[in-house]
Every structure is written in C-alpha cells, then in structure tokens.
mmCIF file of C-alpha atoms in Angstrom:
data_model
loop_
_atom_site.group_PDB
_atom_site.id
_atom_site.type_symbol
_atom_site.label_atom_id
_atom_site.label_comp_id
_atom_site.label_asym_id
_atom_site.label_seq_id
_atom_site.Cartn_x
_atom_site.Cartn_y
_atom_site.Cartn_z
ATOM 1 C CA UNK U 12 0.000 0.000 0.000
ATOM 2 C CA UNK U 13 1.188 3.531 -0.710
ATOM 3 C CA UNK U 14 2.271 5.659 2.211
ATOM 4 C CA UNK U 15 -0.289 7.943 3.818
ATOM 5 C CA UNK U 16 1.418 10.961 2.333
ATOM 6 C CA UNK U 17 1.341 9.509 -1.164
ATOM 7 C CA UNK U 18 -2.338 8.686 -0.819
ATOM 8 C CA UNK U 19 -3.063 12.223 0.346
ATOM 9 C CA UNK U 20 -1.076 13.607 -2.549
ATOM 10 C CA UNK U 21 -3.029 11.566 -5.072
ATOM 11 C CA UNK U 22 -6.260 12.891 -3.585
ATOM 12 C CA UNK U 23 -5.246 16.534 -3.337
ATOM 13 C CA UNK U 24 -2.545 16.946 -5.939
ATOM 14 C CA UNK U 25 -2.126 16.278 -9.587
ATOM 15 C CA UNK U 26 0.658 15.500 -12.033
ATOM 16 C CA UNK U 27 1.961 19.026 -12.052
ATOM 17 C CA UNK U 28 5.514 18.935 -10.714
ATOM 18 C CA UNK U 29 5.421 22.368 -9.084
ATOM 19 C CA UNK U 30 2.459 21.377 -6.965
ATOM 20 C CA UNK U 31 4.402 18.321 -5.846
ATOM 21 C CA UNK U 32 7.285 20.596 -4.837
ATOM 22 C CA UNK U 33 4.869 22.701 -2.780
ATOM 23 C CA UNK U 34 3.427 19.583 -1.179
ATOM 24 C CA UNK U 35 6.902 18.331 -0.258
ATOM 25 C CA UNK U 36 7.802 21.739 1.160
ATOM 26 C CA UNK U 37 4.797 21.752 3.494
ATOM 27 C CA UNK U 38 5.728 18.361 4.953
ATOM 28 C CA UNK U 39 9.407 19.215 5.309
ATOM 29 C CA UNK U 40 8.557 22.511 7.039
ATOM 30 C CA UNK U 41 6.478 20.585 9.575
ATOM 31 C CA UNK U 42 9.422 18.259 10.254
ATOM 32 C CA UNK U 43 12.001 21.037 10.644
ATOM 33 C CA UNK U 44 9.906 22.638 13.387
ATOM 34 C CA UNK U 45 10.038 19.470 15.501
ATOM 35 C CA UNK U 46 12.435 18.809 18.403
ATOM 36 C CA UNK U 47 15.465 20.794 17.347
ATOM 37 C CA UNK U 48 15.673 19.225 13.904
ATOM 38 C CA UNK U 49 16.290 22.555 12.150
ATOM 39 C CA UNK U 50 19.388 23.149 14.273
ATOM 40 C CA UNK U 51 20.725 19.684 13.494
ATOM 41 C CA UNK U 52 19.848 20.063 9.805
ATOM 42 C CA UNK U 53 21.850 23.280 9.550
ATOM 43 C CA UNK U 54 24.799 21.884 11.483
ATOM 44 C CA UNK U 55 24.880 18.605 9.546
ATOM 45 C CA UNK U 56 24.117 19.589 5.949
ATOM 46 C CA UNK U 57 25.129 23.243 5.634
ATOM 47 C CA UNK U 58 28.016 25.509 6.513
ATOM 48 C CA UNK U 59 25.850 27.721 8.721
ATOM 49 C CA UNK U 60 27.533 28.076 12.111
ATOM 50 C CA UNK U 61 25.195 28.605 15.061
ATOM 51 C CA UNK U 62 25.386 27.491 18.680
ATOM 52 C CA UNK U 63 21.714 27.509 19.657
ATOM 53 C CA UNK U 64 18.322 28.133 18.141
ATOM 54 C CA UNK U 65 15.010 29.644 19.074
ATOM 55 C CA UNK U 66 12.566 29.355 16.166
ATOM 56 C CA UNK U 67 10.339 32.406 15.906
ATOM 57 C CA UNK U 68 8.477 31.729 12.644
ATOM 58 C CA UNK U 69 8.232 29.155 9.856
ATOM 59 C CA UNK U 70 6.285 30.334 6.807
ATOM 60 C CA UNK U 71 5.816 28.651 3.434
ATOM 61 C CA UNK U 72 5.109 30.250 0.049
ATOM 62 C CA UNK U 73 5.386 33.836 1.300
ATOM 63 C CA UNK U 74 5.277 36.362 -1.544
ATOM 64 C CA UNK U 75 7.694 39.308 -1.715
ATOM 65 C CA UNK U 76 6.823 42.173 -4.057
ATOM 66 C CA UNK U 77 9.297 42.585 -6.891
ATOM 67 C CA UNK U 78 12.093 45.081 -6.513
ATOM 68 C CA UNK U 79 12.873 47.711 -9.148
ATOM 69 C CA UNK U 80 15.246 45.514 -11.175
ATOM 70 C CA UNK U 81 13.232 42.287 -10.778
ATOM 71 C CA UNK U 82 11.029 40.820 -13.503
ATOM 72 C CA UNK U 83 8.487 39.394 -11.049
ATOM 73 C CA UNK U 84 7.472 38.938 -7.452
ATOM 74 C CA UNK U 85 9.355 36.271 -5.487
ATOM 75 C CA UNK U 86 7.983 33.393 -3.452
ATOM 76 C CA UNK U 87 10.625 31.284 -1.673
ATOM 77 C CA UNK U 88 9.309 27.886 -0.654
ATOM 78 C CA UNK U 89 10.156 28.449 2.984
ATOM 79 C CA UNK U 90 11.046 31.423 5.178
ATOM 80 C CA UNK U 91 12.323 30.688 8.681
ATOM 81 C CA UNK U 92 12.976 33.324 11.311
ATOM 82 C CA UNK U 93 15.090 32.218 14.300
ATOM 83 C CA UNK U 94 17.571 33.580 16.808
ATOM 84 C CA UNK U 95 20.922 32.382 18.133
ATOM 85 C CA UNK U 96 21.730 33.915 21.537
ATOM 86 C CA UNK U 97 19.427 36.850 20.732
ATOM 87 C CA UNK U 98 21.036 37.384 17.310
ATOM 88 C CA UNK U 99 18.221 37.356 14.686
ATOM 89 C CA UNK U 100 18.525 35.167 11.574
ATOM 90 C CA UNK U 101 16.423 34.864 8.409
ATOM 91 C CA UNK U 102 16.611 31.726 6.269
ATOM 92 C CA UNK U 103 15.095 31.155 2.819
ATOM 93 C CA UNK U 104 14.816 27.593 1.463
ATOM 94 C CA UNK U 105 14.056 26.838 -2.185
ATOM 95 C CA UNK U 106 13.107 23.268 -3.148
ATOM 96 C CA UNK U 107 13.366 21.793 -6.645
ATOM 97 C CA UNK U 108 12.447 18.276 -7.755
ATOM 98 C CA UNK U 109 12.891 18.285 -11.526
ATOM 99 C CA UNK U 110 13.368 21.706 -13.057
ATOM 100 C CA UNK U 111 16.145 24.107 -12.257
ATOM 101 C CA UNK U 112 15.611 27.578 -10.868
ATOM 102 C CA UNK U 113 13.563 30.165 -12.655
ATOM 103 C CA UNK U 114 15.163 33.213 -14.251
ATOM 104 C CA UNK U 115 17.456 34.773 -11.599
ATOM 105 C CA UNK U 116 15.224 33.202 -8.972
ATOM 106 C CA UNK U 117 17.919 32.652 -6.356
ATOM 107 C CA UNK U 118 19.458 36.081 -6.958
ATOM 108 C CA UNK U 119 16.054 37.688 -6.412
ATOM 109 C CA UNK U 120 15.732 35.806 -3.123
ATOM 110 C CA UNK U 121 19.179 37.037 -2.076
ATOM 111 C CA UNK U 122 18.125 40.601 -2.902
ATOM 112 C CA UNK U 123 15.112 40.279 -0.612
ATOM 113 C CA UNK U 124 17.315 38.853 2.138
ATOM 114 C CA UNK U 125 19.492 41.971 1.931
ATOM 115 C CA UNK U 126 16.557 44.063 3.155
ATOM 116 C CA UNK U 127 16.567 41.989 6.370
ATOM 117 C CA UNK U 128 20.269 42.693 6.853
ATOM 118 C CA UNK U 129 19.422 46.377 7.159
ATOM 119 C CA UNK U 130 17.482 45.410 10.298
ATOM 120 C CA UNK U 131 20.493 43.625 11.794
ATOM 121 C CA UNK U 132 19.609 40.054 10.728
ATOM 122 C CA UNK U 133 22.064 37.433 9.586
ATOM 123 C CA UNK U 134 20.694 35.915 6.387
ATOM 124 C CA UNK U 135 20.920 32.515 4.731
ATOM 125 C CA UNK U 136 19.765 30.907 1.481
ATOM 126 C CA UNK U 137 19.556 27.131 0.951
ATOM 127 C CA UNK U 138 18.870 25.538 -2.435
ATOM 128 C CA UNK U 139 17.586 21.934 -2.220
ATOM 129 C CA UNK U 140 17.494 19.864 -5.405
ATOM 130 C CA UNK U 141 16.799 16.328 -6.514
ATOM 131 C CA UNK U 142 19.288 16.431 -9.376
ATOM 132 C CA UNK U 143 22.771 17.915 -9.647
ATOM 133 C CA UNK U 144 22.398 21.654 -10.307
ATOM 134 C CA UNK U 145 25.594 23.452 -9.194
ATOM 135 C CA UNK U 146 25.482 27.202 -8.603
ATOM 136 C CA UNK U 147 28.200 29.798 -8.075
ATOM 137 C CA UNK U 148 27.679 31.828 -4.943
ATOM 138 C CA UNK U 149 29.131 34.896 -6.687
ATOM 139 C CA UNK U 150 26.318 34.756 -9.272
ATOM 140 C CA UNK U 151 23.675 34.809 -6.542
ATOM 141 C CA UNK U 152 25.013 36.783 -3.565
ATOM 142 C CA UNK U 153 25.941 40.214 -4.919
ATOM 143 C CA UNK U 154 25.963 43.944 -4.180
ATOM 144 C CA UNK U 155 27.382 43.687 -0.682
ATOM 145 C CA UNK U 156 24.930 41.010 0.409
ATOM 146 C CA UNK U 157 26.266 39.077 3.414
ATOM 147 C CA UNK U 158 23.993 36.031 3.096
ATOM 148 C CA UNK U 159 25.372 32.532 3.281
ATOM 149 C CA UNK U 160 24.536 30.154 0.429
ATOM 150 C CA UNK U 161 24.344 26.357 0.651
ATOM 151 C CA UNK U 162 23.215 23.618 -1.715
ATOM 152 C CA UNK U 163 21.733 20.360 -0.444
ATOM 153 C CA UNK U 164 20.502 17.317 -2.346
ATOM 154 C CA UNK U 165 17.333 15.479 -1.337
ATOM 155 C CA UNK U 166 19.167 12.162 -0.994
ATOM 156 C CA UNK U 167 21.323 13.829 1.692
ATOM 157 C CA UNK U 168 18.177 14.850 3.565
ATOM 158 C CA UNK U 169 16.832 11.306 3.249
ATOM 159 C CA UNK U 170 20.026 9.881 4.751
ATOM 160 C CA UNK U 171 20.053 12.525 7.506
ATOM 161 C CA UNK U 172 16.466 11.760 8.498
ATOM 162 C CA UNK U 173 17.383 8.106 9.028
ATOM 163 C CA UNK U 174 18.961 9.219 12.312
ATOM 164 C CA UNK U 175 15.812 11.019 13.509
ATOM 165 C CA UNK U 176 13.102 8.398 13.208
ATOM 166 C CA UNK U 177 9.589 9.161 14.428
ATOM 167 C CA UNK U 178 6.099 8.302 13.251
ATOM 168 C CA UNK U 179 5.928 11.428 11.078
ATOM 169 C CA UNK U 180 9.449 11.029 9.709
ATOM 170 C CA UNK U 181 8.842 7.357 8.877
ATOM 171 C CA UNK U 182 5.826 8.420 6.808
ATOM 172 C CA UNK U 183 7.897 11.108 5.138
ATOM 173 C CA UNK U 184 10.734 8.681 4.379
ATOM 174 C CA UNK U 185 8.247 6.285 2.796
ATOM 175 C CA UNK U 186 6.907 9.079 0.622
ATOM 176 C CA UNK U 187 10.428 10.177 -0.360
ATOM 177 C CA UNK U 188 11.129 6.614 -1.486
ATOM 178 C CA UNK U 189 8.004 6.612 -3.641
ATOM 179 C CA UNK U 190 9.026 9.786 -5.471
ATOM 180 C CA UNK U 191 12.641 8.608 -5.733
ATOM 181 C CA UNK U 192 14.320 11.062 -3.371
ATOM 182 C CA UNK U 193 16.205 8.264 -1.610
ATOM 183 C CA UNK U 194 18.997 7.725 -4.119
ATOM 184 C CA UNK U 195 21.334 5.364 -2.297
ATOM 185 C CA UNK U 196 24.236 6.045 -4.685
ATOM 186 C CA UNK U 197 24.895 2.308 -4.595
ATOM 187 C CA UNK U 198 24.056 -0.074 -7.444
ATOM 188 C CA UNK U 199 21.941 -3.091 -6.493
ATOM 189 C CA UNK U 200 21.657 -6.272 -8.602
ATOM 190 C CA UNK U 201 18.457 -5.182 -10.363
ATOM 191 C CA UNK U 202 20.176 -1.935 -11.363
ATOM 192 C CA UNK U 203 23.022 -3.862 -12.979
ATOM 193 C CA UNK U 204 20.524 -6.061 -14.810
ATOM 194 C CA UNK U 205 18.616 -3.012 -16.052
ATOM 195 C CA UNK U 206 21.803 -1.325 -17.288
ATOM 196 C CA UNK U 207 22.938 -4.430 -19.112
ATOM 197 C CA UNK U 208 19.583 -4.641 -20.896
ATOM 198 C CA UNK U 209 18.895 -0.910 -21.266
ATOM 199 C CA UNK U 210 19.561 -0.755 -24.992
ATOM 200 C CA UNK U 211 17.165 -3.636 -25.648
ATOM 201 C CA UNK U 212 14.441 -2.154 -23.440
ATOM 202 C CA UNK U 213 14.674 1.250 -25.114
ATOM 203 C CA UNK U 214 14.562 -0.417 -28.506
ATOM 204 C CA UNK U 215 11.410 -2.331 -27.526
ATOM 205 C CA UNK U 216 9.661 0.737 -26.125
ATOM 206 C CA UNK U 217 10.581 2.724 -29.233
ATOM 207 C CA UNK U 218 9.191 -0.086 -31.395
ATOM 208 C CA UNK U 219 5.864 0.305 -29.550
ATOM 209 C CA UNK U 220 5.796 4.036 -30.351
ATOM 210 C CA UNK U 221 7.283 4.170 -33.827
ATOM 211 C CA UNK U 222 6.489 2.313 -37.050
ATOM 212 C CA UNK U 223 2.744 1.948 -37.676
ATOM 213 C CA UNK U 224 1.941 4.044 -34.580
ATOM 214 C CA UNK U 225 3.927 7.025 -35.810
ATOM 215 C CA UNK U 226 2.440 6.553 -39.280
ATOM 216 C CA UNK U 227 -1.005 6.797 -37.705
ATOM 217 C CA UNK U 228 -0.070 9.876 -35.677
ATOM 218 C CA UNK U 229 1.380 11.599 -38.733
ATOM 219 C CA UNK U 230 -1.691 10.831 -40.838
ATOM 220 C CA UNK U 231 -4.158 11.994 -38.177
ATOM 221 C CA UNK U 232 -2.318 14.710 -36.216
ATOM 222 C CA UNK U 233 0.912 15.549 -38.071
ATOM 223 C CA UNK U 234 4.423 14.492 -37.018
ATOM 224 C CA UNK U 235 5.533 13.962 -33.423
ATOM 225 C CA UNK U 236 8.483 15.617 -31.707
ATOM 226 C CA UNK U 237 11.983 14.162 -31.783
ATOM 227 C CA UNK U 238 13.391 11.169 -29.967
ATOM 228 C CA UNK U 239 15.190 13.120 -27.224
ATOM 229 C CA UNK U 240 11.880 14.433 -25.863
ATOM 230 C CA UNK U 241 11.150 10.933 -24.550
ATOM 231 C CA UNK U 242 14.160 11.164 -22.253
ATOM 232 C CA UNK U 243 13.187 14.650 -21.136
ATOM 233 C CA UNK U 244 9.783 13.276 -20.103
ATOM 234 C CA UNK U 245 11.468 10.328 -18.378
ATOM 235 C CA UNK U 246 13.630 12.708 -16.367
ATOM 236 C CA UNK U 247 10.929 15.239 -15.524
ATOM 237 C CA UNK U 248 7.733 13.183 -15.267
ATOM 238 C CA UNK U 249 8.711 9.534 -14.806
ATOM 239 C CA UNK U 250 7.287 8.531 -18.163
ATOM 240 C CA UNK U 251 8.790 7.395 -21.466
ATOM 241 C CA UNK U 252 6.434 8.899 -24.027
ATOM 242 C CA UNK U 253 6.294 10.292 -27.524
ATOM 243 C CA UNK U 254 4.773 13.754 -27.774
ATOM 244 C CA UNK U 255 2.672 15.307 -30.517
ATOM 245 C CA UNK U 256 2.207 19.066 -30.162
ATOM 246 C CA UNK U 257 -0.896 20.292 -31.951
ATOM 247 C CA UNK U 258 0.175 23.938 -31.936
ATOM 248 C CA UNK U 259 -3.128 25.046 -30.372
ATOM 249 C CA UNK U 260 -1.986 24.743 -26.746
ATOM 250 C CA UNK U 261 -2.796 21.025 -26.722
ATOM 251 C CA UNK U 262 -0.500 17.988 -26.789
ATOM 252 C CA UNK U 263 -0.892 14.245 -27.185
ATOM 253 C CA UNK U 264 1.507 12.027 -25.218
ATOM 254 C CA UNK U 265 1.584 8.272 -25.535
ATOM 255 C CA UNK U 266 3.937 5.664 -24.124
ATOM 256 C CA UNK U 267 4.855 4.167 -20.762
ATOM 257 C CA UNK U 268 4.151 5.646 -17.339
ATOM 258 C CA UNK U 269 6.455 4.333 -14.610
ATOM 259 C CA UNK U 270 4.703 3.459 -11.357
ATOM 260 C CA UNK U 271 5.524 2.113 -7.914
ATOM 261 C CA UNK U 272 3.674 -1.074 -8.811
ATOM 262 C CA UNK U 273 5.245 -4.107 -10.436
ATOM 263 C CA UNK U 274 4.210 -3.100 -13.953
ATOM 264 C CA UNK U 275 4.185 0.261 -15.764
ATOM 265 C CA UNK U 276 1.114 1.724 -17.406
ATOM 266 C CA UNK U 277 0.628 1.864 -21.158
ATOM 267 C CA UNK U 278 -0.867 5.339 -21.411
ATOM 268 C CA UNK U 279 -2.119 7.931 -23.843
ATOM 269 C CA UNK U 280 -2.960 11.473 -22.742
ATOM 270 C CA UNK U 281 -4.569 14.462 -24.401
ATOM 271 C CA UNK U 282 -3.765 17.652 -22.482
ATOM 272 C CA UNK U 283 -4.761 21.319 -22.683
ATOM 273 C CA UNK U 284 -2.438 24.073 -21.504
ATOM 274 C CA UNK U 285 -3.816 26.479 -18.842
ATOM 275 C CA UNK U 286 -2.984 29.320 -21.271
ATOM 276 C CA UNK U 287 -5.106 27.885 -24.082
ATOM 277 C CA UNK U 288 -7.498 30.623 -25.350
ATOM 278 C CA UNK U 289 -10.054 27.947 -26.312
ATOM 279 C CA UNK U 290 -9.680 26.057 -23.029
ATOM 280 C CA UNK U 291 -13.333 26.261 -21.924
ATOM 281 C CA UNK U 292 -14.645 24.943 -25.235
ATOM 282 C CA UNK U 293 -12.006 22.224 -25.418
ATOM 283 C CA UNK U 294 -12.733 21.055 -21.890
ATOM 284 C CA UNK U 295 -16.434 20.798 -22.687
ATOM 285 C CA UNK U 296 -15.564 18.729 -25.769
ATOM 286 C CA UNK U 297 -13.189 16.559 -23.694
ATOM 287 C CA UNK U 298 -15.853 15.907 -21.064
ATOM 288 C CA UNK U 299 -18.283 14.797 -23.764
ATOM 289 C CA UNK U 300 -15.560 12.609 -25.264
ATOM 290 C CA UNK U 301 -14.954 10.824 -21.930
ATOM 291 C CA UNK U 302 -18.691 10.169 -21.547
ATOM 292 C CA UNK U 303 -18.870 8.664 -25.028
ATOM 293 C CA UNK U 304 -15.670 6.574 -25.019
ATOM 294 C CA UNK U 305 -15.264 3.736 -22.532
ATOM 295 C CA UNK U 306 -11.942 3.534 -20.713
ATOM 296 C CA UNK U 307 -11.080 7.228 -20.951
ATOM 297 C CA UNK U 308 -10.830 9.276 -17.754
ATOM 298 C CA UNK U 309 -10.269 12.942 -16.960
ATOM 299 C CA UNK U 310 -8.170 14.962 -14.553
ATOM 300 C CA UNK U 311 -7.902 18.623 -13.506
ATOM 301 C CA UNK U 312 -10.706 19.769 -15.761
ATOM 302 C CA UNK U 313 -11.828 22.389 -13.215
ATOM 303 C CA UNK U 314 -8.356 23.644 -12.233
ATOM 304 C CA UNK U 315 -7.464 26.667 -14.353
ATOM 305 C CA UNK U 316 -3.824 26.545 -13.217
ATOM 306 C CA UNK U 317 -3.176 22.955 -14.386
ATOM 307 C CA UNK U 318 -3.101 21.053 -17.644
ATOM 308 C CA UNK U 319 -6.586 19.623 -18.184
ATOM 309 C CA UNK U 320 -6.150 15.972 -19.158
ATOM 310 C CA UNK U 321 -8.081 13.059 -20.568
ATOM 311 C CA UNK U 322 -6.218 9.776 -20.534
ATOM 312 C CA UNK U 323 -6.456 6.055 -21.123
ATOM 313 C CA UNK U 324 -4.312 3.844 -18.845
ATOM 314 C CA UNK U 325 -3.816 0.117 -19.235
ATOM 315 C CA UNK U 326 -1.476 -2.011 -17.163
ATOM 316 C CA UNK U 327 1.321 -3.565 -19.220
ATOM 317 C CA UNK U 328 0.470 -6.885 -17.597
ATOM 318 C CA UNK U 329 -2.746 -6.980 -19.654
ATOM 319 C CA UNK U 330 -0.708 -7.229 -22.869
ATOM 320 C CA UNK U 331 1.656 -10.001 -21.814
ATOM 321 C CA UNK U 332 -0.589 -12.955 -22.726
ATOM 322 C CA UNK U 333 -0.156 -12.119 -26.434
ATOM 323 C CA UNK U 334 2.513 -13.802 -28.531
ATOM 324 C CA UNK U 335 3.786 -10.444 -29.810
ATOM 325 C CA UNK U 336 3.765 -7.834 -27.059
ATOM 326 C CA UNK U 337 4.903 -4.979 -29.277
ATOM 327 C CA UNK U 338 2.171 -5.610 -31.827
ATOM 328 C CA UNK U 339 -0.669 -5.547 -29.288
ATOM 329 C CA UNK U 340 0.672 -2.378 -27.670
ATOM 330 C CA UNK U 341 0.885 -0.761 -31.109
ATOM 331 C CA UNK U 342 -2.682 -1.820 -31.881
ATOM 332 C CA UNK U 343 -3.810 -0.330 -28.582
ATOM 333 C CA UNK U 344 -2.204 3.035 -29.334
ATOM 334 C CA UNK U 345 -3.564 3.086 -32.880
ATOM 335 C CA UNK U 346 -7.109 2.398 -31.612
ATOM 336 C CA UNK U 347 -6.878 5.186 -29.038
ATOM 337 C CA UNK U 348 -5.394 7.637 -31.574
ATOM 338 C CA UNK U 349 -8.294 6.957 -33.907
ATOM 339 C CA UNK U 350 -10.690 7.688 -31.057
ATOM 340 C CA UNK U 351 -8.958 11.015 -30.450
ATOM 341 C CA UNK U 352 -9.129 11.789 -34.155
ATOM 342 C CA UNK U 353 -12.916 11.737 -33.899
ATOM 343 C CA UNK U 354 -12.598 14.523 -31.318
ATOM 344 C CA UNK U 355 -10.478 16.500 -33.778
ATOM 345 C CA UNK U 356 -13.010 15.955 -36.594
ATOM 346 C CA UNK U 357 -15.954 17.004 -34.429
ATOM 347 C CA UNK U 358 -14.311 20.287 -33.369
ATOM 348 C CA UNK U 359 -12.278 21.620 -36.333
ATOM 349 C CA UNK U 360 -12.601 25.179 -35.042
ATOM 350 C CA UNK U 361 -9.929 24.507 -32.415
ATOM 351 C CA UNK U 362 -7.146 25.044 -34.964
ATOM 352 C CA UNK U 363 -5.539 21.620 -34.999
ATOM 353 C CA UNK U 364 -2.476 20.926 -37.105
ATOM 354 C CA UNK U 365 -3.531 19.794 -40.586
#
C-alpha cells in the first residue's frame, strides 16, 4: 500500500511537478519545526555556524513584491525566522524536484534577504534539489549582500532523516522513497541487470511508439516531436512517451508511465495548456468525449492553473498474454489515436495541425 502521504497527494494533488514541490515543502517545514531538527539540519548539511536556536516563525510560500530591477514577485518555498543567543537570523529555502531555478530566482531571493540585513539580521539561502544543479555563490550573492549560500541534495536529507526516526518522519521517508528522493548512490543487482539490458528495453519501447503508430499519428495529427523528448519526459515526469504538439496549446503524449507497482502503465494522454485561449470549449468537448468513449478518464478539468487531461491507462500486464507484445501495444495506441481523431473531426474550429 502507498504511504499515507502519497495517498493524500493523489487525492489533493495532480501531475503538475510544481504542486508536488509545494506539497513536499509543506511536509518538510512541519518536520524542521520538531524537536530541534532545524538546528541539526543546519549543522549537519550546511556551513551555517550557530550554537543555539530559538525558532520564531516558519512560513511557506510567502510572496515578496518585486524590486525595481526584478522581472516578477518572489515566493521562496520556505522562510524561517530564528535567533541564536538573541542574534536574529532569516533563512530562505528553495526546493526543486525536476526543473532548475527560474530566471534569476535565487538572486532575487538574495536581494530580498538583503533588506533583512538592514534590520540587523544574519541571512541565509539554501537551495535543495533532486538532481545535480551546481550554482556559483558569486552569481547569486551580490551587491554587498552578506547572506550565506548552501546547496543540499534530497538524498542527503533522506540519509540525515534516518537518524531522527519518528512516526511522522517514517511516513515522510516512505513518501520520499516513492518519489525517488532516496537515491542510495549504490548499485543493487536489479540496477546492474537493467543497465545491461537498457539498450534492448529502449529499442522495444521505441518499437511500440514508432512504425505503424507514428504513421497513424502523422496521418491523423501531423508528425511527433523528436526522440530526445522521450528522455526529457522520463527525467521530468517519470514517463517514457512520444509527444505530438498540436500547436493550439494542446499535446498528445503516448507511451509508458512508470509506477511504484510491479508493472508500468501503457498510457495515452490528451492535455490542454492552462494558457489555451479555447480552453473552456475544449474542456467541454473533452468531457463529452470521456462520456462517449469507454476507458477514458479525466483529470484537472476544473483547475485553471493545471493542464486539463483526458487519458487512457492500461497495465502492461494486460498485454503479456499475447505472442507479440509490441504488436498488441501498437494496436492499442492506434485504436486510441483513432478515437482522439474523432474529437479532432468534431471540433475543427480549435485550430488543430492539418
């Protein structure tokens, strides 16, 4: 069974990565407030030197109005106010799971920290990432700013929390494992097996997506994007999929969704960007499509900040009784693409690719 936190996330969240970052931040903020853990976190994983700690405030997603030379407002994931022997400190924490920082995001945070220094505060900025994303302090801390800057990886936090077990932390560790923040940095036998067979597996997955499937996509929706996009989706979304961009703020993705279960999902998704000018009409058409086509489901149709999605998921296990696995997966994708083509034919006014 999934951890409690994963189950809550599936109920309250969606596939948008930024929302998952916010969700993770809220849990981690709760943990850092407990039993002196923030002090130990700073001493163990950063270069911040303090002898004691009295936490005054922990705030998440606080917005700071943009300064004159900023392009936007700033919203660090976490702001912590604490004191060390009556000396005030301000700490910003930014958390990233897949993407790197936004344009000058960390520098903007450092600029806002400088305003606290005018009030006599010592300031700190911590950048937590899942992947390797090195930063130069000199590019971030400028103009006389005295803030400290530290980078921490999520696998380091996972290992650190192993020494602070509690009911809440055990739940959090289980959730971190499910979203792959527990990189052990040690190869296990199944990893070696996967590496040795990686070329064959990629070739088989590509065979499911190319050939007659790509011919169908091209005939119905125009050509798909290049091969490297599949690896970008694997890195960012945990899915190996081919993408077809319709140029009208909608995309079709089809391929394999990795799961925490024994088998991946064979999936096809039709998604509408939040910025789509025809979003309301498309969503109405998508809702009617789901009602008329068995097996299709919808997600985030009422959330104007997320990609509205209709999708068809089928466990890979359901294809394994066939003599030719690739052929039946191809046939599945072709059938679903033809169903989506009916949607395109019924609503030509949505400016699909020819």
